[in-house]
Each structure stands twice: as C-alpha cells, then as structure tokens.
Amino acid sequence: MREFAKQWNKNKYPYLFIAPAVLLLVVFSIVPIIIALVISFTNMDLIGLADYSNIRGVGFDNYINIFKDPVFLKALFNTLIYVVVGVPLVVICAMAVALLLNYGTSWLFKTFRVIYYMPSITNIVAVAVVWGYLYNGSYGLFNYILSWFGLPAQQWLQDPALAKYSLILLALWKAIGLNMIIFLAALQGIPRSYYEAAEIDGATGWKKLRYITIPLLSFATFFVTITTLIGWIQFFEEPFVMTKGGPLNATMSLALFIYNNGFKLSNFGYAASGSFVLFVIIILATIVQFAVRRKEVEY
C-alpha cells in the first residue's frame, strides 16, 4: 500500500491534468449513452417522465417494432443514400478546392479561402431561407437557369425523387469550407523538397499530384472521411429546417426520425431505441474505416 502511495505521488500529475476532460466525457457522453440504453428497454413517455411509477420495462419490443416501422426503414435507406452520395462528394470537392487555393498566395486566393469557409459557420436558418428561394418552384434561381436551356422547371423540395439530392447539394456547399481548411493545413505541411526532387526527375504537374500530393494527404483524407461519415450518418439540420422529412418521408433521416418520436410524439423509449441503433451504426462504420486504414498502412 505504501509503495502504491509513492507511485501515485510520483505519477499523479498527468492524471490530474486529464481529469477534467475525462470527467466531462463521462458526464456528457458515457452517462447519457447508458441512460439512453436503459430507457430504450422501457415504455417511457410524458406520463412516465412526470411519474416514474408509470414506466414499465418492455424488453426488446422497442427494437423489434422499430425494425418493423416503415418510417424507420425509409429513414435508414435515406441515410444510406446521404452517406454514399454525400461523403465522397465532400471529400473530393474539399480536396479539389484546397488544391486550387494552395497554388496561390496573393490576396485573391486568401479572399476565396474566406468565401469558401463562410458557409460552414453560417447559421442553418439563414442558409435555409436563402436556399429556399434558390429552390423555389415558381421563381427560384435554379429553375431560372434551367429556363435558359429550355428545360422544364423542377420542384426541387417537393419531388420525392429530387428532394434528397437537393438537400445533399445544400449540405455539400455547407461542408466544403471546414474540410478545405484541414486539407490546406495538410498541403502546407508537405516539404517542398519532394516536389523539387520530382521536378529534377522530369515529373509533370499531374504526376506530382498523383504520386506525391495525394499520397501525403492520406492521413488528412482519412480524418476528413471519418468526421464527414459520422456527420452524414447524423444528418439532421438540413431535412429538419428545409423539408421536415417530407415529401412522403423522402428526406427523413435517422436523426430526424429520433427527434420526431422523442420530442414531437413524446415516445422516449421508442426514440431511445432508435438513437442506440444510430449509435451502433456510427461505431460499426468507424471501426470499418479504421480497419481499412490499417490495411492500407500495412501495405
């Protein structure tokens, strides 16, 4: 015991430094996850929230029912579309913009960095107002541009086939800025000597991009992919503000489904089961990404 006390006195300072962060993680992340898991096995609603004696355990009924719910299955399919289409677009577009802006150092390039970054810090409500006018079926800018080419006007947010992709375009525009900054930081960390050696060997701009720049951006690409993937799995703000999940649940996401059941229908047990399913999906997707990354590093 005395030896343990000596070791603790000797090594306690690192633990004291990380203690606040660990405490915040436990209180605001670990504990809510445990509470949500417990609630997901109950029939908790507003009545149960007012009087805990009304809460009853329902076992796995919430999980069984949620996978029979056509709205949940539609939300799951929509979220898959958001991830499959949105994540690659964000990574590719953010990298492309960063590469273009990295070539210049004049005031014009710095101005465009600010312009591209601004959407990521703009309030989603203000964004929704502007994009609502752009997508307007009667006098929106996008339909006005289509009229130049003799194409018919589209109901961007009212057509179930178009609504998902309209939201993806909005979210893409909003997500490029932050990820562009990450790629720019990674690009500026690549030693100039690599490019000078490649130029001596006669490498063209395309070969330098393919064999030097993109491979050395692998860690930044991995980080952007992971964070973007998690963000798109939790896709919420755009469908919530722009379409409320409509039309015909065509833009319903898992996060919006959980919100509707928890805060609109006050079915907290059912919503908690959905949130835990979402949590498991995020964990599995992250594990798969790390496994793929590990294999790439090994090879």
PDB file of C-alpha atoms in Angstrom:
ATOM      1  CA  MET A   1       0.000   0.000   0.000  1.00  0.00           C
ATOM      2  CA  ARG A   2       2.862   2.325   0.857  1.00  0.00           C
ATOM      3  CA  GLU A   3       4.529   1.531  -2.476  1.00  0.00           C
ATOM      4  CA  PHE A   4       1.288   2.333  -4.295  1.00  0.00           C
ATOM      5  CA  ALA A   5       1.076   5.685  -2.477  1.00  0.00           C
ATOM      6  CA  LYS A   6       4.633   6.516  -3.550  1.00  0.00           C
ATOM      7  CA  GLN A   7       3.893   5.659  -7.159  1.00  0.00           C
ATOM      8  CA  TRP A   8       0.695   7.723  -7.052  1.00  0.00           C
ATOM      9  CA  ASN A   9       2.508  10.770  -5.630  1.00  0.00           C
ATOM     10  CA  LYS A  10       5.126  10.392  -8.318  1.00  0.00           C
ATOM     11  CA  ASN A  11       2.792   9.926 -11.296  1.00  0.00           C
ATOM     12  CA  LYS A  12      -0.383  11.754 -10.220  1.00  0.00           C
ATOM     13  CA  TYR A  13       0.166  14.966 -12.212  1.00  0.00           C
ATOM     14  CA  PRO A  14      -0.650  13.575 -15.678  1.00  0.00           C
ATOM     15  CA  TYR A  15      -3.883  12.116 -14.289  1.00  0.00           C
ATOM     16  CA  LEU A  16      -4.768  15.432 -12.655  1.00  0.00           C
ATOM     17  CA  PHE A  17      -4.304  17.217 -15.972  1.00  0.00           C
ATOM     18  CA  ILE A  18      -6.591  14.850 -17.907  1.00  0.00           C
ATOM     19  CA  ALA A  19      -9.134  14.512 -15.079  1.00  0.00           C
ATOM     20  CA  PRO A  20     -11.335  17.498 -16.176  1.00  0.00           C
ATOM     21  CA  ALA A  21     -11.565  16.201 -19.751  1.00  0.00           C
ATOM     22  CA  VAL A  22     -12.321  12.671 -18.574  1.00  0.00           C
ATOM     23  CA  LEU A  23     -14.969  14.000 -16.175  1.00  0.00           C
ATOM     24  CA  LEU A  24     -16.684  15.961 -18.945  1.00  0.00           C
ATOM     25  CA  LEU A  25     -16.540  12.918 -21.231  1.00  0.00           C
ATOM     26  CA  VAL A  26     -18.118  10.702 -18.594  1.00  0.00           C
ATOM     27  CA  VAL A  27     -20.838  13.184 -17.585  1.00  0.00           C
ATOM     28  CA  PHE A  28     -21.851  14.354 -21.063  1.00  0.00           C
ATOM     29  CA  SER A  29     -21.107  11.267 -23.195  1.00  0.00           C
ATOM     30  CA  ILE A  30     -20.819   7.985 -21.297  1.00  0.00           C
ATOM     31  CA  VAL A  31     -23.628   8.603 -18.785  1.00  0.00           C
ATOM     32  CA  PRO A  32     -26.167   9.766 -21.441  1.00  0.00           C
ATOM     33  CA  ILE A  33     -25.383   6.699 -23.551  1.00  0.00           C
ATOM     34  CA  ILE A  34     -26.041   4.409 -20.576  1.00  0.00           C
ATOM     35  CA  ILE A  35     -29.262   6.275 -19.716  1.00  0.00           C
ATOM     36  CA  ALA A  36     -30.471   6.076 -23.329  1.00  0.00           C
ATOM     37  CA  LEU A  37     -29.754   2.351 -23.365  1.00  0.00           C
ATOM     38  CA  VAL A  38     -31.788   1.822 -20.194  1.00  0.00           C
ATOM     39  CA  ILE A  39     -34.674   3.975 -21.469  1.00  0.00           C
ATOM     40  CA  SER A  40     -34.734   2.043 -24.758  1.00  0.00           C
ATOM     41  CA  PHE A  41     -35.969  -1.035 -22.850  1.00  0.00           C
ATOM     42  CA  THR A  42     -38.913   0.856 -21.333  1.00  0.00           C
ATOM     43  CA  ASN A  43     -42.200   2.420 -22.464  1.00  0.00           C
ATOM     44  CA  MET A  44     -41.185   5.832 -21.129  1.00  0.00           C
ATOM     45  CA  ASP A  45     -43.297   8.760 -22.367  1.00  0.00           C
ATOM     46  CA  LEU A  46     -44.562  12.065 -20.950  1.00  0.00           C
ATOM     47  CA  ILE A  47     -46.641  10.266 -18.336  1.00  0.00           C
ATOM     48  CA  GLY A  48     -43.635   8.232 -17.252  1.00  0.00           C
ATOM     49  CA  LEU A  49     -41.484  11.366 -17.201  1.00  0.00           C
ATOM     50  CA  ALA A  50     -43.962  13.009 -14.812  1.00  0.00           C
ATOM     51  CA  ASP A  51     -44.312   9.913 -12.635  1.00  0.00           C
ATOM     52  CA  TYR A  52     -41.595   7.257 -12.767  1.00  0.00           C
ATOM     53  CA  SER A  53     -44.006   4.663 -11.349  1.00  0.00           C
ATOM     54  CA  ASN A  54     -45.744   4.586 -14.731  1.00  0.00           C
ATOM     55  CA  ILE A  55     -42.588   3.395 -16.512  1.00  0.00           C
ATOM     56  CA  ARG A  56     -42.625  -0.289 -17.439  1.00  0.00           C
ATOM     57  CA  GLY A  57     -39.961  -2.491 -18.932  1.00  0.00           C
ATOM     58  CA  VAL A  58     -40.794  -3.787 -22.404  1.00  0.00           C
ATOM     59  CA  GLY A  59     -37.699  -5.867 -23.104  1.00  0.00           C
ATOM     60  CA  PHE A  60     -36.681  -5.830 -26.755  1.00  0.00           C
ATOM     61  CA  ASP A  61     -40.126  -4.773 -28.006  1.00  0.00           C
ATOM     62  CA  ASN A  62     -38.926  -1.287 -28.988  1.00  0.00           C
ATOM     63  CA  TYR A  63     -36.094  -2.739 -31.067  1.00  0.00           C
ATOM     64  CA  ILE A  64     -38.381  -5.314 -32.695  1.00  0.00           C
ATOM     65  CA  ASN A  65     -41.018  -2.705 -33.503  1.00  0.00           C
ATOM     66  CA  ILE A  66     -38.557  -0.155 -34.819  1.00  0.00           C
ATOM     67  CA  PHE A  67     -37.291  -2.564 -37.470  1.00  0.00           C
ATOM     68  CA  LYS A  68     -40.915  -3.172 -38.482  1.00  0.00           C
ATOM     69  CA  ASP A  69     -41.636   0.547 -38.713  1.00  0.00           C
ATOM     70  CA  PRO A  70     -41.802   1.599 -42.401  1.00  0.00           C
ATOM     71  CA  VAL A  71     -40.833   5.179 -41.494  1.00  0.00           C
ATOM     72  CA  PHE A  72     -37.688   3.966 -39.721  1.00  0.00           C
ATOM     73  CA  LEU A  73     -36.779   1.709 -42.648  1.00  0.00           C
ATOM     74  CA  LYS A  74     -37.296   4.640 -45.025  1.00  0.00           C
ATOM     75  CA  ALA A  75     -35.120   6.829 -42.807  1.00  0.00           C
ATOM     76  CA  LEU A  76     -32.440   4.122 -42.762  1.00  0.00           C
ATOM     77  CA  PHE A  77     -32.490   3.930 -46.575  1.00  0.00           C
ATOM     78  CA  ASN A  78     -32.375   7.727 -46.911  1.00  0.00           C
ATOM     79  CA  THR A  79     -29.434   7.945 -44.512  1.00  0.00           C
ATOM     80  CA  LEU A  80     -27.608   5.330 -46.574  1.00  0.00           C
ATOM     81  CA  ILE A  81     -28.155   7.480 -49.679  1.00  0.00           C
ATOM     82  CA  TYR A  82     -26.916  10.571 -47.839  1.00  0.00           C
ATOM     83  CA  VAL A  83     -23.742   8.765 -46.775  1.00  0.00           C
ATOM     84  CA  VAL A  84     -22.998   7.008 -50.077  1.00  0.00           C
ATOM     85  CA  VAL A  85     -23.512  10.147 -52.159  1.00  0.00           C
ATOM     86  CA  GLY A  86     -22.567  12.910 -49.735  1.00  0.00           C
ATOM     87  CA  VAL A  87     -19.358  11.664 -48.108  1.00  0.00           C
ATOM     88  CA  PRO A  88     -17.350  11.073 -51.341  1.00  0.00           C
ATOM     89  CA  LEU A  89     -18.576  14.397 -52.762  1.00  0.00           C
ATOM     90  CA  VAL A  90     -17.481  16.325 -49.672  1.00  0.00           C
ATOM     91  CA  VAL A  91     -14.036  14.689 -49.590  1.00  0.00           C
ATOM     92  CA  ILE A  92     -13.402  15.132 -53.326  1.00  0.00           C
ATOM     93  CA  CYS A  93     -14.730  18.706 -53.562  1.00  0.00           C
ATOM     94  CA  ALA A  94     -12.966  19.872 -50.386  1.00  0.00           C
ATOM     95  CA  MET A  95      -9.676  18.392 -51.582  1.00  0.00           C
ATOM     96  CA  ALA A  96     -10.098  19.908 -55.054  1.00  0.00           C
ATOM     97  CA  VAL A  97     -10.823  23.380 -53.658  1.00  0.00           C
ATOM     98  CA  ALA A  98      -7.876  23.122 -51.264  1.00  0.00           C
ATOM     99  CA  LEU A  99      -5.538  22.099 -54.090  1.00  0.00           C
ATOM    100  CA  LEU A 100      -6.653  25.027 -56.238  1.00  0.00           C
ATOM    101  CA  LEU A 101      -6.347  27.572 -53.428  1.00  0.00           C
ATOM    102  CA  ASN A 102      -2.970  26.208 -52.352  1.00  0.00           C
ATOM    103  CA  TYR A 103      -1.354  27.193 -55.652  1.00  0.00           C
ATOM    104  CA  GLY A 104      -1.528  30.917 -54.946  1.00  0.00           C
ATOM    105  CA  THR A 105      -0.601  33.206 -52.054  1.00  0.00           C
ATOM    106  CA  SER A 106      -1.992  36.513 -53.318  1.00  0.00           C
ATOM    107  CA  TRP A 107      -4.843  38.400 -51.646  1.00  0.00           C
ATOM    108  CA  LEU A 108      -7.291  36.937 -54.173  1.00  0.00           C
ATOM    109  CA  PHE A 109      -6.601  33.355 -53.067  1.00  0.00           C
ATOM    110  CA  LYS A 110      -6.827  34.357 -49.400  1.00  0.00           C
ATOM    111  CA  THR A 111     -10.166  36.038 -50.099  1.00  0.00           C
ATOM    112  CA  PHE A 112     -11.523  32.908 -51.712  1.00  0.00           C
ATOM    113  CA  ARG A 113     -10.429  30.870 -48.683  1.00  0.00           C
ATOM    114  CA  VAL A 114     -12.666  33.062 -46.552  1.00  0.00           C
ATOM    115  CA  ILE A 115     -15.511  32.847 -49.090  1.00  0.00           C
ATOM    116  CA  TYR A 116     -15.388  29.047 -49.179  1.00  0.00           C
ATOM    117  CA  TYR A 117     -15.147  28.831 -45.391  1.00  0.00           C
ATOM    118  CA  MET A 118     -18.054  31.160 -44.604  1.00  0.00           C
ATOM    119  CA  PRO A 119     -20.890  28.660 -45.343  1.00  0.00           C
ATOM    120  CA  SER A 120     -19.604  26.297 -42.648  1.00  0.00           C
ATOM    121  CA  ILE A 121     -20.054  28.964 -39.951  1.00  0.00           C
ATOM    122  CA  THR A 122     -23.316  30.429 -41.288  1.00  0.00           C
ATOM    123  CA  ASN A 123     -26.461  29.766 -39.271  1.00  0.00           C
ATOM    124  CA  ILE A 124     -28.522  26.954 -40.794  1.00  0.00           C
ATOM    125  CA  VAL A 125     -31.743  29.003 -40.546  1.00  0.00           C
ATOM    126  CA  ALA A 126     -30.241  31.821 -42.628  1.00  0.00           C
ATOM    127  CA  VAL A 127     -28.930  29.243 -45.083  1.00  0.00           C
ATOM    128  CA  ALA A 128     -32.378  27.653 -45.311  1.00  0.00           C
ATOM    129  CA  VAL A 129     -34.006  30.992 -46.139  1.00  0.00           C
ATOM    130  CA  VAL A 130     -31.563  31.678 -48.983  1.00  0.00           C
ATOM    131  CA  TRP A 131     -31.636  28.159 -50.393  1.00  0.00           C
ATOM    132  CA  GLY A 132     -35.404  28.094 -50.054  1.00  0.00           C
ATOM    133  CA  TYR A 133     -35.548  30.918 -52.596  1.00  0.00           C
ATOM    134  CA  LEU A 134     -32.997  29.179 -54.829  1.00  0.00           C
ATOM    135  CA  TYR A 135     -35.105  26.003 -54.824  1.00  0.00           C
ATOM    136  CA  ASN A 136     -38.449  27.788 -55.201  1.00  0.00           C
ATOM    137  CA  GLY A 137     -40.500  26.024 -57.877  1.00  0.00           C
ATOM    138  CA  SER A 138     -42.014  29.221 -59.295  1.00  0.00           C
ATOM    139  CA  TYR A 139     -39.311  31.913 -59.237  1.00  0.00           C
ATOM    140  CA  GLY A 140     -36.178  30.208 -57.889  1.00  0.00           C
ATOM    141  CA  LEU A 141     -32.749  30.830 -59.389  1.00  0.00           C
ATOM    142  CA  PHE A 142     -32.149  27.183 -60.285  1.00  0.00           C
ATOM    143  CA  ASN A 143     -35.337  26.953 -62.336  1.00  0.00           C
ATOM    144  CA  TYR A 144     -34.469  30.293 -63.949  1.00  0.00           C
ATOM    145  CA  ILE A 145     -31.119  28.834 -65.055  1.00  0.00           C
ATOM    146  CA  LEU A 146     -32.879  25.740 -66.409  1.00  0.00           C
ATOM    147  CA  SER A 147     -35.123  28.004 -68.499  1.00  0.00           C
ATOM    148  CA  TRP A 148     -32.036  29.292 -70.330  1.00  0.00           C
ATOM    149  CA  PHE A 149     -31.590  25.824 -71.788  1.00  0.00           C
ATOM    150  CA  GLY A 150     -35.267  25.259 -72.473  1.00  0.00           C
ATOM    151  CA  LEU A 151     -35.601  22.747 -69.625  1.00  0.00           C
ATOM    152  CA  PRO A 152     -38.790  22.493 -67.555  1.00  0.00           C
ATOM    153  CA  ALA A 153     -38.939  23.849 -64.018  1.00  0.00           C
ATOM    154  CA  GLN A 154     -38.352  21.353 -61.223  1.00  0.00           C
ATOM    155  CA  GLN A 155     -39.967  21.018 -57.815  1.00  0.00           C
ATOM    156  CA  TRP A 156     -36.666  20.640 -56.007  1.00  0.00           C
ATOM    157  CA  LEU A 157     -38.012  20.121 -52.490  1.00  0.00           C
ATOM    158  CA  GLN A 158     -41.494  18.819 -53.357  1.00  0.00           C
ATOM    159  CA  ASP A 159     -40.496  15.993 -55.697  1.00  0.00           C
ATOM    160  CA  PRO A 160     -39.632  12.850 -53.651  1.00  0.00           C
ATOM    161  CA  ALA A 161     -37.057  11.809 -56.248  1.00  0.00           C
ATOM    162  CA  LEU A 162     -35.245  15.172 -56.199  1.00  0.00           C
ATOM    163  CA  ALA A 163     -35.641  16.282 -52.587  1.00  0.00           C
ATOM    164  CA  LYS A 164     -32.868  14.041 -51.162  1.00  0.00           C
ATOM    165  CA  TYR A 165     -30.333  15.217 -53.713  1.00  0.00           C
ATOM    166  CA  SER A 166     -31.365  18.845 -53.244  1.00  0.00           C
ATOM    167  CA  LEU A 167     -30.543  18.532 -49.543  1.00  0.00           C
ATOM    168  CA  ILE A 168     -27.265  16.772 -50.369  1.00  0.00           C
ATOM    169  CA  LEU A 169     -26.281  19.718 -52.600  1.00  0.00           C
ATOM    170  CA  LEU A 170     -27.063  22.165 -49.785  1.00  0.00           C
ATOM    171  CA  ALA A 171     -25.127  20.118 -47.210  1.00  0.00           C
ATOM    172  CA  LEU A 172     -22.206  19.737 -49.638  1.00  0.00           C
ATOM    173  CA  TRP A 173     -22.000  23.507 -50.114  1.00  0.00           C
ATOM    174  CA  LYS A 174     -22.030  23.978 -46.343  1.00  0.00           C
ATOM    175  CA  ALA A 175     -19.471  21.244 -45.549  1.00  0.00           C
ATOM    176  CA  ILE A 176     -16.724  22.097 -48.034  1.00  0.00           C
ATOM    177  CA  GLY A 177     -15.276  25.033 -46.080  1.00  0.00           C
ATOM    178  CA  LEU A 178     -14.202  23.332 -42.866  1.00  0.00           C
ATOM    179  CA  ASN A 179     -12.764  20.290 -44.625  1.00  0.00           C
ATOM    180  CA  MET A 180     -10.975  22.552 -47.115  1.00  0.00           C
ATOM    181  CA  ILE A 181      -9.128  24.158 -44.178  1.00  0.00           C
ATOM    182  CA  ILE A 182      -7.993  20.718 -42.986  1.00  0.00           C
ATOM    183  CA  PHE A 183      -6.674  19.824 -46.441  1.00  0.00           C
ATOM    184  CA  LEU A 184      -4.962  23.212 -46.769  1.00  0.00           C
ATOM    185  CA  ALA A 185      -3.155  22.671 -43.474  1.00  0.00           C
ATOM    186  CA  ALA A 186      -2.021  19.234 -44.649  1.00  0.00           C
ATOM    187  CA  LEU A 187      -0.888  20.596 -48.025  1.00  0.00           C
ATOM    188  CA  GLN A 188       1.209  23.301 -46.414  1.00  0.00           C
ATOM    189  CA  GLY A 189       2.897  20.650 -44.275  1.00  0.00           C
ATOM    190  CA  ILE A 190       4.273  18.770 -47.310  1.00  0.00           C
ATOM    191  CA  PRO A 191       8.008  19.536 -47.675  1.00  0.00           C
ATOM    192  CA  ARG A 192       8.864  21.472 -50.827  1.00  0.00           C
ATOM    193  CA  SER A 193      11.932  19.261 -51.322  1.00  0.00           C
ATOM    194  CA  TYR A 194       9.696  16.383 -52.520  1.00  0.00           C
ATOM    195  CA  TYR A 195       8.432  18.469 -55.419  1.00  0.00           C
ATOM    196  CA  GLU A 196      11.902  19.770 -56.253  1.00  0.00           C
ATOM    197  CA  ALA A 197      13.241  16.215 -56.442  1.00  0.00           C
ATOM    198  CA  ALA A 198      10.314  15.202 -58.661  1.00  0.00           C
ATOM    199  CA  GLU A 199      10.924  18.175 -60.976  1.00  0.00           C
ATOM    200  CA  ILE A 200      14.566  17.169 -61.350  1.00  0.00           C
ATOM    201  CA  ASP A 201      13.352  13.721 -62.462  1.00  0.00           C
ATOM    202  CA  GLY A 202      11.094  15.372 -65.022  1.00  0.00           C
ATOM    203  CA  ALA A 203       7.752  14.795 -63.278  1.00  0.00           C
ATOM    204  CA  THR A 204       4.819  16.772 -64.642  1.00  0.00           C
ATOM    205  CA  GLY A 205       2.218  18.566 -62.536  1.00  0.00           C
ATOM    206  CA  TRP A 206      -0.214  15.650 -62.827  1.00  0.00           C
ATOM    207  CA  LYS A 207       2.411  13.118 -61.736  1.00  0.00           C
ATOM    208  CA  LYS A 208       3.411  15.268 -58.769  1.00  0.00           C
ATOM    209  CA  LEU A 209      -0.231  15.448 -57.767  1.00  0.00           C
ATOM    210  CA  ARG A 210      -0.770  11.707 -58.189  1.00  0.00           C
ATOM    211  CA  TYR A 211       2.429  10.344 -56.661  1.00  0.00           C
ATOM    212  CA  ILE A 212       3.331  12.995 -54.064  1.00  0.00           C
ATOM    213  CA  THR A 213       0.445  15.235 -53.049  1.00  0.00           C
ATOM    214  CA  ILE A 214      -2.450  12.781 -52.818  1.00  0.00           C
ATOM    215  CA  PRO A 215      -0.464  10.015 -51.036  1.00  0.00           C
ATOM    216  CA  LEU A 216       0.879  12.520 -48.496  1.00  0.00           C
ATOM    217  CA  LEU A 217      -2.677  13.723 -47.878  1.00  0.00           C
ATOM    218  CA  SER A 218      -3.757  10.227 -46.849  1.00  0.00           C
ATOM    219  CA  PHE A 219      -3.967  10.993 -43.130  1.00  0.00           C
ATOM    220  CA  ALA A 220      -5.923  14.215 -43.723  1.00  0.00           C
ATOM    221  CA  THR A 221      -8.188  12.334 -46.130  1.00  0.00           C
ATOM    222  CA  PHE A 222      -8.773   9.639 -43.535  1.00  0.00           C
ATOM    223  CA  PHE A 223      -9.608  12.212 -40.855  1.00  0.00           C
ATOM    224  CA  VAL A 224     -11.983  14.121 -43.139  1.00  0.00           C
ATOM    225  CA  THR A 225     -13.646  10.880 -44.242  1.00  0.00           C
ATOM    226  CA  ILE A 226     -14.225   9.715 -40.658  1.00  0.00           C
ATOM    227  CA  THR A 227     -15.627  13.036 -39.424  1.00  0.00           C
ATOM    228  CA  THR A 228     -17.731  13.533 -42.558  1.00  0.00           C
ATOM    229  CA  LEU A 229     -19.076   9.987 -42.381  1.00  0.00           C
ATOM    230  CA  ILE A 230     -20.173  10.448 -38.764  1.00  0.00           C
ATOM    231  CA  GLY A 231     -21.717  13.810 -39.617  1.00  0.00           C
ATOM    232  CA  TRP A 232     -23.738  12.456 -42.550  1.00  0.00           C
ATOM    233  CA  ILE A 233     -24.953   9.450 -40.566  1.00  0.00           C
ATOM    234  CA  GLN A 234     -26.340  12.010 -38.104  1.00  0.00           C
ATOM    235  CA  PHE A 235     -27.781  14.133 -40.930  1.00  0.00           C
ATOM    236  CA  PHE A 236     -30.405  16.311 -39.236  1.00  0.00           C
ATOM    237  CA  GLU A 237     -30.320  20.078 -39.669  1.00  0.00           C
ATOM    238  CA  GLU A 238     -30.969  20.263 -43.417  1.00  0.00           C
ATOM    239  CA  PRO A 239     -34.037  17.972 -43.567  1.00  0.00           C
ATOM    240  CA  PHE A 240     -35.354  19.415 -40.303  1.00  0.00           C
ATOM    241  CA  VAL A 241     -35.222  23.023 -41.497  1.00  0.00           C
ATOM    242  CA  MET A 242     -35.894  22.584 -45.224  1.00  0.00           C
ATOM    243  CA  THR A 243     -38.412  19.728 -45.590  1.00  0.00           C
ATOM    244  CA  LYS A 244     -39.366  18.376 -42.136  1.00  0.00           C
ATOM    245  CA  GLY A 245     -38.621  14.916 -43.569  1.00  0.00           C
ATOM    246  CA  GLY A 246     -41.060  15.249 -46.463  1.00  0.00           C
ATOM    247  CA  PRO A 247     -42.379  14.861 -49.028  1.00  0.00           C
ATOM    248  CA  LEU A 248     -43.699  11.379 -48.192  1.00  0.00           C
ATOM    249  CA  ASN A 249     -40.724  10.817 -45.836  1.00  0.00           C
ATOM    250  CA  ALA A 250     -38.420  11.078 -48.859  1.00  0.00           C
ATOM    251  CA  THR A 251     -35.879  13.126 -46.879  1.00  0.00           C
ATOM    252  CA  MET A 252     -36.437  11.572 -43.456  1.00  0.00           C
ATOM    253  CA  SER A 253     -33.117  10.763 -41.780  1.00  0.00           C
ATOM    254  CA  LEU A 254     -32.428   8.583 -38.744  1.00  0.00           C
ATOM    255  CA  ALA A 255     -31.652  11.602 -36.582  1.00  0.00           C
ATOM    256  CA  LEU A 256     -34.871  13.344 -37.649  1.00  0.00           C
ATOM    257  CA  PHE A 257     -36.849  10.149 -37.027  1.00  0.00           C
ATOM    258  CA  ILE A 258     -35.450  10.019 -33.485  1.00  0.00           C
ATOM    259  CA  TYR A 259     -36.251  13.695 -32.942  1.00  0.00           C
ATOM    260  CA  ASN A 260     -39.845  13.310 -34.153  1.00  0.00           C
ATOM    261  CA  ASN A 261     -40.525  10.328 -31.907  1.00  0.00           C
ATOM    262  CA  GLY A 262     -38.777  11.778 -28.886  1.00  0.00           C
ATOM    263  CA  PHE A 263     -39.785  15.436 -28.934  1.00  0.00           C
ATOM    264  CA  LYS A 264     -42.939  15.536 -31.064  1.00  0.00           C
ATOM    265  CA  LEU A 265     -44.608  12.248 -30.158  1.00  0.00           C
ATOM    266  CA  SER A 266     -43.011  12.087 -26.666  1.00  0.00           C
ATOM    267  CA  ASN A 267     -42.300   8.381 -27.118  1.00  0.00           C
ATOM    268  CA  PHE A 268     -38.959   8.472 -25.337  1.00  0.00           C
ATOM    269  CA  GLY A 269     -38.416   4.721 -25.065  1.00  0.00           C
ATOM    270  CA  TYR A 270     -39.012   4.198 -28.770  1.00  0.00           C
ATOM    271  CA  ALA A 271     -36.808   7.180 -29.669  1.00  0.00           C
ATOM    272  CA  ALA A 272     -34.054   5.927 -27.357  1.00  0.00           C
ATOM    273  CA  SER A 273     -34.030   2.567 -29.120  1.00  0.00           C
ATOM    274  CA  GLY A 274     -33.630   4.404 -32.431  1.00  0.00           C
ATOM    275  CA  SER A 275     -30.815   6.529 -31.028  1.00  0.00           C
ATOM    276  CA  PHE A 276     -28.986   3.443 -29.821  1.00  0.00           C
ATOM    277  CA  VAL A 277     -29.353   1.824 -33.242  1.00  0.00           C
ATOM    278  CA  LEU A 278     -27.846   5.013 -34.696  1.00  0.00           C
ATOM    279  CA  PHE A 279     -25.050   4.851 -32.119  1.00  0.00           C
ATOM    280  CA  VAL A 280     -24.219   1.260 -33.095  1.00  0.00           C
ATOM    281  CA  ILE A 281     -24.215   2.184 -36.806  1.00  0.00           C
ATOM    282  CA  ILE A 282     -21.743   5.012 -36.144  1.00  0.00           C
ATOM    283  CA  ILE A 283     -19.476   2.729 -34.100  1.00  0.00           C
ATOM    284  CA  LEU A 284     -19.512  -0.001 -36.767  1.00  0.00           C
ATOM    285  CA  ALA A 285     -18.855   2.486 -39.577  1.00  0.00           C
ATOM    286  CA  THR A 286     -15.930   3.965 -37.651  1.00  0.00           C
ATOM    287  CA  ILE A 287     -14.456   0.531 -36.905  1.00  0.00           C
ATOM    288  CA  VAL A 288     -14.682  -0.402 -40.593  1.00  0.00           C
ATOM    289  CA  GLN A 289     -12.930   2.828 -41.581  1.00  0.00           C
ATOM    290  CA  PHE A 290     -10.100   2.219 -39.101  1.00  0.00           C
ATOM    291  CA  ALA A 291      -9.746  -1.388 -40.301  1.00  0.00           C
ATOM    292  CA  VAL A 292      -9.481  -0.249 -43.924  1.00  0.00           C
ATOM    293  CA  ARG A 293      -6.974   2.425 -42.939  1.00  0.00           C
ATOM    294  CA  ARG A 294      -4.872  -0.114 -41.030  1.00  0.00           C
ATOM    295  CA  LYS A 295      -4.733  -2.430 -44.049  1.00  0.00           C
ATOM    296  CA  GLU A 296      -3.687   0.446 -46.311  1.00  0.00           C
ATOM    297  CA  VAL A 297      -0.872   1.380 -43.925  1.00  0.00           C
ATOM    298  CA  GLU A 298       0.328  -2.226 -43.719  1.00  0.00           C
ATOM    299  CA  TYR A 299       0.529  -2.468 -47.487  1.00  0.00           C
TER     300      TYR A 299
END
